[in-house]
XYZ file of N, CA and C in Angstrom:
507
model
N 14.850 -28.706 -7.936
C 13.670 -29.423 -7.480
C 13.082 -30.136 -8.686
N 12.804 -31.418 -8.535
C 12.236 -32.115 -9.684
C 10.747 -31.822 -9.797
N 10.207 -32.177 -10.936
C 8.832 -31.819 -11.254
C 7.829 -32.493 -10.315
N 8.094 -33.740 -9.946
C 7.159 -34.468 -9.095
C 7.063 -33.835 -7.706
N 8.206 -33.520 -7.087
C 8.155 -32.914 -5.757
C 7.567 -31.509 -5.813
N 7.801 -30.802 -6.929
C 7.214 -29.469 -7.059
C 5.694 -29.563 -7.102
N 5.178 -30.552 -7.867
C 3.724 -30.709 -7.948
C 3.128 -31.092 -6.596
N 3.820 -31.965 -5.881
C 3.309 -32.379 -4.575
C 3.263 -31.195 -3.614
N 4.298 -30.365 -3.606
C 4.319 -29.189 -2.735
C 3.267 -28.179 -3.139
N 3.064 -28.057 -4.441
C 2.080 -27.113 -4.941
C 0.671 -27.568 -4.583
N 0.416 -28.852 -4.774
C -0.927 -29.356 -4.512
C -1.301 -29.192 -3.043
N -0.303 -29.296 -2.167
C -0.600 -29.220 -0.740
C -0.730 -27.781 -0.237
N 0.140 -26.859 -0.692
C 0.198 -25.554 -0.066
C -0.305 -24.397 -0.888
N -0.018 -24.367 -2.160
C -0.283 -23.179 -2.957
C -1.762 -22.844 -3.096
N -2.660 -23.794 -3.386
C -4.072 -23.406 -3.513
C -4.619 -22.758 -2.236
N -4.164 -23.227 -1.083
C -4.616 -22.636 0.171
C -4.141 -21.189 0.277
N -2.872 -20.958 -0.059
C -2.337 -19.591 -0.022
C -3.054 -18.719 -1.050
N -3.322 -19.284 -2.228
C -4.045 -18.539 -3.256
C -5.453 -18.190 -2.788
N -6.086 -19.121 -2.083
C -7.428 -18.863 -1.555
C -7.395 -17.753 -0.505
N -6.379 -17.756 0.343
C -6.245 -16.698 1.348
C -6.106 -15.339 0.667
N -5.318 -15.279 -0.411
C -5.157 -14.019 -1.151
C -6.495 -13.598 -1.755
N -7.193 -14.528 -2.385
C -8.480 -14.206 -2.997
C -9.493 -13.703 -1.986
N -9.592 -14.390 -0.852
C -10.525 -13.952 0.186
C -10.088 -12.631 0.806
N -8.787 -12.415 0.901
C -8.278 -11.136 1.399
C -8.679 -9.987 0.495
N -8.646 -10.221 -0.818
C -9.054 -9.173 -1.763
C -10.558 -8.915 -1.645
N -11.345 -9.961 -1.417
C -12.789 -9.781 -1.206
C -13.025 -8.922 0.037
N -12.330 -9.238 1.135
C -12.492 -8.469 2.373
C -12.071 -7.020 2.160
N -10.970 -6.818 1.450
C -10.530 -5.452 1.151
C -11.591 -4.703 0.353
N -12.184 -5.354 -0.634
C -13.250 -4.732 -1.417
C -14.454 -4.386 -0.565
N -14.808 -5.279 0.361
C -15.937 -5.000 1.252
C -15.626 -3.829 2.179
N -14.385 -3.739 2.644
C -13.996 -2.595 3.469
C -14.074 -1.289 2.684
N -13.659 -1.319 1.431
C -13.744 -0.125 0.587
C -15.204 0.265 0.382
N -16.072 -0.722 0.141
C -17.498 -0.424 -0.024
C -18.091 0.164 1.254
N -17.708 -0.374 2.408
C -18.191 0.177 3.675
C -17.709 1.617 3.859
N -16.437 1.861 3.554
C -15.898 3.219 3.685
C -16.600 4.171 2.716
N -16.910 3.699 1.517
C -17.621 4.535 0.546
C -19.031 4.847 1.045
N -19.679 3.859 1.647
C -21.021 4.066 2.183
C -21.004 5.117 3.294
N -19.891 5.187 4.046
C -19.793 6.118 5.171
C -19.484 7.549 4.731
N -19.151 7.765 3.478
C -18.882 9.123 2.992
C -20.187 9.906 3.001
N -20.206 11.087 3.611
C -21.458 11.858 3.660
C -21.864 12.350 2.267
N -23.154 12.454 2.088
C -23.690 12.965 0.825
C -23.338 14.435 0.669
N -23.003 14.824 -0.532
C -22.680 16.215 -0.816
C -23.976 17.010 -0.958
N -24.028 18.192 -0.337
C -25.246 19.000 -0.475
C -25.372 19.623 -1.864
N -24.303 19.599 -2.629
C -24.330 20.174 -3.967
C -24.862 19.167 -4.965
N -25.531 19.667 -5.979
C -26.036 18.790 -7.020
C -24.890 18.421 -7.954
N -24.716 17.155 -8.147
C -23.680 16.691 -9.066
C -24.126 15.364 -9.669
N -23.787 15.152 -10.910
C -24.105 13.889 -11.574
C -23.352 12.729 -10.922
N -22.069 12.961 -10.629
C -21.236 11.940 -10.000
C -20.731 12.523 -8.693
N -21.075 11.874 -7.599
C -20.659 12.367 -6.283
C -19.338 11.778 -5.848
N -18.977 12.075 -4.614
C -17.710 11.624 -4.054
C -17.692 10.123 -3.802
N -18.850 9.490 -3.787
C -18.928 8.060 -3.515
C -18.728 7.196 -4.755
N -18.814 7.753 -5.933
C -18.827 6.951 -7.163
C -17.545 6.138 -7.349
N -16.409 6.776 -7.267
C -15.148 6.060 -7.511
C -14.866 5.039 -6.418
N -15.030 5.373 -5.129
C -14.818 4.325 -4.116
C -15.755 3.128 -4.287
N -17.012 3.380 -4.651
C -17.923 2.261 -4.903
C -17.427 1.414 -6.072
N -16.982 2.061 -7.132
C -16.477 1.346 -8.294
C -15.253 0.500 -7.926
N -14.324 1.086 -7.185
C -13.126 0.358 -6.761
C -13.512 -0.824 -5.872
N -14.444 -0.615 -4.948
C -14.886 -1.694 -4.068
C -15.508 -2.844 -4.838
N -16.377 -2.528 -5.797
C -17.022 -3.566 -6.601
C -15.976 -4.332 -7.419
N -15.029 -3.621 -8.005
C -13.975 -4.281 -8.794
C -13.128 -5.185 -7.903
N -12.783 -4.720 -6.703
C -11.997 -5.551 -5.787
C -12.762 -6.804 -5.367
N -14.041 -6.671 -5.066
C -14.844 -7.839 -4.688
C -14.904 -8.823 -5.852
N -15.157 -8.323 -7.058
C -15.221 -9.213 -8.228
C -13.869 -9.900 -8.476
N -12.790 -9.141 -8.361
C -11.461 -9.718 -8.540
C -11.189 -10.778 -7.474
N -11.541 -10.496 -6.238
C -11.342 -11.453 -5.150
C -12.136 -12.729 -5.357
N -13.368 -12.589 -5.838
C -14.192 -13.771 -6.116
C -13.548 -14.593 -7.231
N -13.061 -13.909 -8.258
C -12.387 -14.621 -9.352
C -11.123 -15.331 -8.886
N -10.336 -14.664 -8.060
C -9.118 -15.288 -7.524
C -9.460 -16.477 -6.639
N -10.501 -16.346 -5.828
C -10.916 -17.445 -4.950
C -11.417 -18.635 -5.764
N -12.164 -18.357 -6.815
C -12.653 -19.444 -7.676
C -11.489 -20.158 -8.357
N -10.507 -19.394 -8.813
C -9.324 -20.000 -9.433
C -8.548 -20.820 -8.414
N -8.464 -20.332 -7.190
C -7.779 -21.077 -6.130
C -8.504 -22.390 -5.838
N -9.834 -22.362 -5.874
C -10.611 -23.577 -5.620
C -10.405 -24.616 -6.720
N -10.021 -24.169 -7.908
C -9.775 -25.079 -9.028
C -8.319 -25.534 -9.101
N -7.511 -25.162 -8.105
C -6.121 -25.624 -8.108
C -5.093 -24.528 -7.958
N -5.515 -23.291 -7.944
C -4.588 -22.185 -7.720
C -3.990 -21.639 -8.997
N -3.328 -20.511 -8.865
C -2.707 -19.855 -10.009
C -1.216 -19.642 -9.818
N -0.742 -19.652 -8.594
C 0.636 -19.248 -8.355
C 1.650 -20.370 -8.524
N 1.200 -21.605 -8.716
C 2.143 -22.714 -8.816
C 3.047 -22.614 -10.032
N 2.625 -21.936 -11.070
C 3.436 -21.811 -12.278
C 4.303 -20.559 -12.310
N 4.165 -19.704 -11.328
C 4.946 -18.472 -11.319
C 6.405 -18.769 -11.017
N 7.262 -18.160 -11.787
C 8.696 -18.357 -11.590
C 9.128 -17.929 -10.195
N 8.566 -16.841 -9.705
C 8.924 -16.350 -8.378
C 8.535 -17.346 -7.290
N 7.425 -18.040 -7.474
C 6.957 -19.010 -6.490
C 7.859 -20.240 -6.479
N 8.318 -20.645 -7.655
C 9.123 -21.852 -7.743
C 10.511 -21.649 -7.150
N 11.051 -20.433 -7.220
C 12.403 -20.187 -6.728
C 12.407 -19.026 -5.732
N 11.433 -19.013 -4.845
C 11.313 -17.900 -3.911
C 12.430 -17.948 -2.870
N 13.077 -16.802 -2.647
C 14.096 -16.757 -1.595
C 13.424 -16.755 -0.224
N 14.206 -16.968 0.823
C 13.601 -16.912 2.162
C 13.104 -15.503 2.473
N 12.145 -15.419 3.369
C 11.564 -14.134 3.747
C 12.626 -13.243 4.384
N 12.672 -11.997 3.930
C 13.606 -11.023 4.484
C 12.879 -10.270 5.592
N 13.022 -10.754 6.824
C 12.303 -10.184 7.954
C 12.776 -8.777 8.280
N 14.049 -8.493 8.027
C 14.573 -7.145 8.272
C 13.859 -6.139 7.371
N 13.740 -6.484 6.100
C 13.075 -5.591 5.155
C 11.606 -5.406 5.525
N 10.929 -6.489 5.882
C 9.527 -6.374 6.287
C 9.383 -5.525 7.544
N 10.314 -5.686 8.475
C 10.291 -4.880 9.697
C 10.486 -3.402 9.401
N 11.416 -3.084 8.487
C 11.651 -1.685 8.128
C 10.439 -1.087 7.410
N 9.802 -1.860 6.541
C 8.591 -1.379 5.867
C 7.474 -1.130 6.879
N 7.292 -2.068 7.803
C 6.288 -1.888 8.855
C 6.597 -0.686 9.729
N 7.879 -0.512 10.070
C 8.284 0.639 10.881
C 7.991 1.939 10.136
N 8.200 1.943 8.825
C 7.894 3.132 8.034
C 6.426 3.498 8.110
N 5.556 2.497 8.032
C 4.122 2.763 8.139
C 3.744 3.265 9.526
N 4.298 2.634 10.558
C 3.999 3.044 11.929
C 4.501 4.468 12.183
N 5.708 4.770 11.701
C 6.264 6.121 11.868
C 5.354 7.149 11.208
N 4.923 6.857 9.998
C 4.045 7.785 9.277
C 2.760 8.024 10.061
N 2.133 6.950 10.521
C 0.882 7.095 11.270
C 1.080 7.801 12.602
N 2.182 7.506 13.269
C 2.402 8.062 14.607
C 2.851 9.520 14.580
N 3.584 9.920 13.552
C 4.208 11.242 13.575
C 3.559 12.292 12.681
N 2.672 11.903 11.788
C 2.154 12.872 10.811
C 1.383 14.007 11.489
N 0.616 13.707 12.522
C -0.134 14.780 13.195
C 0.790 15.710 13.974
N 1.795 15.158 14.602
C 2.682 15.931 15.461
C 3.774 16.651 14.673
N 4.503 15.920 13.838
C 5.613 16.526 13.100
C 5.209 17.051 11.729
N 4.118 16.567 11.188
C 3.655 17.014 9.889
C 4.042 16.054 8.777
N 3.447 16.298 7.619
C 3.624 15.416 6.466
C 5.072 15.332 6.014
N 5.733 16.443 5.862
C 7.079 16.455 5.279
C 8.048 15.622 6.116
N 8.086 15.837 7.409
C 9.044 15.116 8.256
C 8.660 13.644 8.371
N 7.389 13.357 8.622
C 6.956 11.966 8.778
C 7.172 11.175 7.491
N 6.817 11.760 6.355
C 6.984 11.048 5.086
C 8.454 10.907 4.713
N 9.288 11.861 5.083
C 10.722 11.751 4.811
C 11.324 10.597 5.617
N 10.946 10.485 6.875
C 11.436 9.368 7.691
C 10.954 8.045 7.103
N 9.706 7.999 6.696
C 9.168 6.795 6.075
C 9.942 6.461 4.798
N 10.253 7.452 4.006
C 10.995 7.247 2.762
C 12.366 6.636 3.047
N 13.069 7.149 4.041
C 14.400 6.629 4.385
C 14.296 5.176 4.847
N 13.292 4.864 5.649
C 13.111 3.483 6.109
C 12.781 2.541 4.952
N 11.948 2.977 4.027
C 11.600 2.148 2.873
C 12.822 1.937 1.974
N 13.600 2.987 1.771
C 14.832 2.837 0.978
C 15.764 1.825 1.627
N 15.895 1.888 2.926
C 16.732 0.935 3.647
C 16.184 -0.480 3.510
N 14.871 -0.622 3.548
C 14.256 -1.941 3.385
C 14.555 -2.527 2.010
N 14.663 -1.672 1.012
C 14.965 -2.133 -0.335
C 16.460 -2.227 -0.609
N 17.270 -2.070 0.439
C 18.692 -2.331 0.320
C 19.587 -1.126 0.128
N 19.074 0.073 0.236
C 19.905 1.258 0.073
C 20.910 1.352 1.209
N 22.120 1.711 0.869
C 23.181 1.882 1.865
C 23.628 3.334 1.938
N 22.779 4.244 1.450
C 23.114 5.667 1.419
C 22.020 6.483 2.097
N 21.957 6.447 3.416
C 20.856 7.126 4.121
C 20.859 8.638 3.957
N 22.022 9.262 3.817
C 22.050 10.717 3.643
C 21.434 11.109 2.302
N 21.783 10.380 1.250
C 21.184 10.635 -0.063
C 19.678 10.410 -0.005
N 19.262 9.315 0.633
C 17.834 9.013 0.757
C 17.110 10.112 1.529
N 17.747 10.628 2.569
C 17.166 11.713 3.353
C 16.970 12.964 2.504
N 17.976 13.318 1.721
C 17.868 14.516 0.872
C 16.791 14.346 -0.200
N 16.760 13.188 -0.831
C 15.725 12.930 -1.844
C 14.348 12.949 -1.186
N 14.234 12.329 -0.020
C 12.957 12.306 0.696
C 12.459 13.697 1.027
N 13.380 14.549 1.499
C 12.993 15.925 1.819
C 12.504 16.643 0.567
N 13.231 16.514 -0.527
C 12.846 17.199 -1.766
C 11.498 16.713 -2.291
N 11.294 15.404 -2.296
C 10.045 14.844 -2.827
C 8.858 15.205 -1.932
N 9.008 15.034 -0.622
C 7.877 15.319 0.267
C 7.584 16.810 0.368
N 8.627 17.619 0.325
C 8.415 19.064 0.324
C 7.711 19.495 -0.959
N 8.115 18.917 -2.076
C 7.435 19.203 -3.349
C 5.980 18.776 -3.321
N 5.713 17.609 -2.750
C 4.329 17.137 -2.655
C 3.514 18.043 -1.736
N 4.118 18.443 -0.612
C 3.415 19.330 0.316
C 3.068 20.654 -0.367
N 4.037 21.239 -1.049
C 3.799 22.526 -1.724
C 2.725 22.370 -2.798
N 2.782 21.271 -3.544
C 1.784 21.046 -4.594
C 0.378 20.945 -4.003
N 0.250 20.207 -2.908
C -1.074 20.047 -2.314
C -1.526 21.310 -1.581
N -0.660 21.856 -0.752
C -1.070 22.969 0.103
C -1.199 24.277 -0.674
N -0.236 24.567 -1.508
C -0.222 25.872 -2.186
C -0.988 25.855 -3.505
N -0.779 24.817 -4.320
C -1.396 24.788 -5.648
C -2.838 24.279 -5.618
N -3.082 23.234 -4.816
C -4.428 22.652 -4.788
C -5.274 23.148 -3.618
N -4.635 23.787 -2.642
C -5.362 24.284 -1.489
C -5.819 23.192 -0.535
N -5.142 22.028 -0.550
C -5.489 20.916 0.331
C -4.493 20.888 1.474
N -4.987 21.028 2.703
C -4.102 21.044 3.865
C -3.773 19.609 4.280
N -2.508 19.220 4.075
C -2.082 17.881 4.494
C -1.232 17.940 5.750
N -1.146 19.082 6.369
C -0.493 19.228 7.660
C 0.991 19.471 7.586
N 1.405 20.650 8.022
C 2.827 20.979 8.016
C 3.485 20.649 9.342
N 2.704 20.477 10.389
C 3.253 20.117 11.696
C 4.178 21.188 12.242
N 5.353 20.775 12.724
C 6.292 21.718 13.334
C 6.884 22.682 12.311
N 6.745 22.403 11.047
C 7.264 23.293 9.991
C 6.246 24.346 9.563
N 5.120 24.447 10.270
C 4.030 25.336 9.884
C 4.485 26.755 9.610
N 5.289 27.328 10.460
C 5.712 28.715 10.266
C 6.812 28.891 9.233
N 7.480 27.794 8.872
C 8.620 27.876 7.950
C 8.180 27.756 6.490
N 7.280 26.822 6.219
C 6.873 26.610 4.808
C 5.482 27.118 4.531
């Protein structure tokens, strides 16, 4: 692609896409701030409560989004990125597998539990990234999610849900 056609394509499309990203980050920050506001106050006296970090993250996201939006309004930032200049076509299969992994996790975690739902999600994500070894991915997923479950449930005392494996682990 010659430089002139690249500039013309960039001037027409990239700042708009950059603005969408910037505004998306602002919206994400506002959602985080709303979620932080909804956290109930702790009855215990503490210098820093449970709301401090979510508020901080929300404020940083809003500020970052405003900065990205301002940069987009001045012409964008992504036009010079190597990935943008030579971007391959969208891999819809990979995006579908990633989306399926998220849906599986949300749909099955209450019923089957963390270990099984996260293992299925892990296998789907590995497949989305091009893995051709589902049995290996399954074994690694089981080991990692089981380790995470044991760390949270047994060591930290945080119940993340064992589901159908409740009596086994």
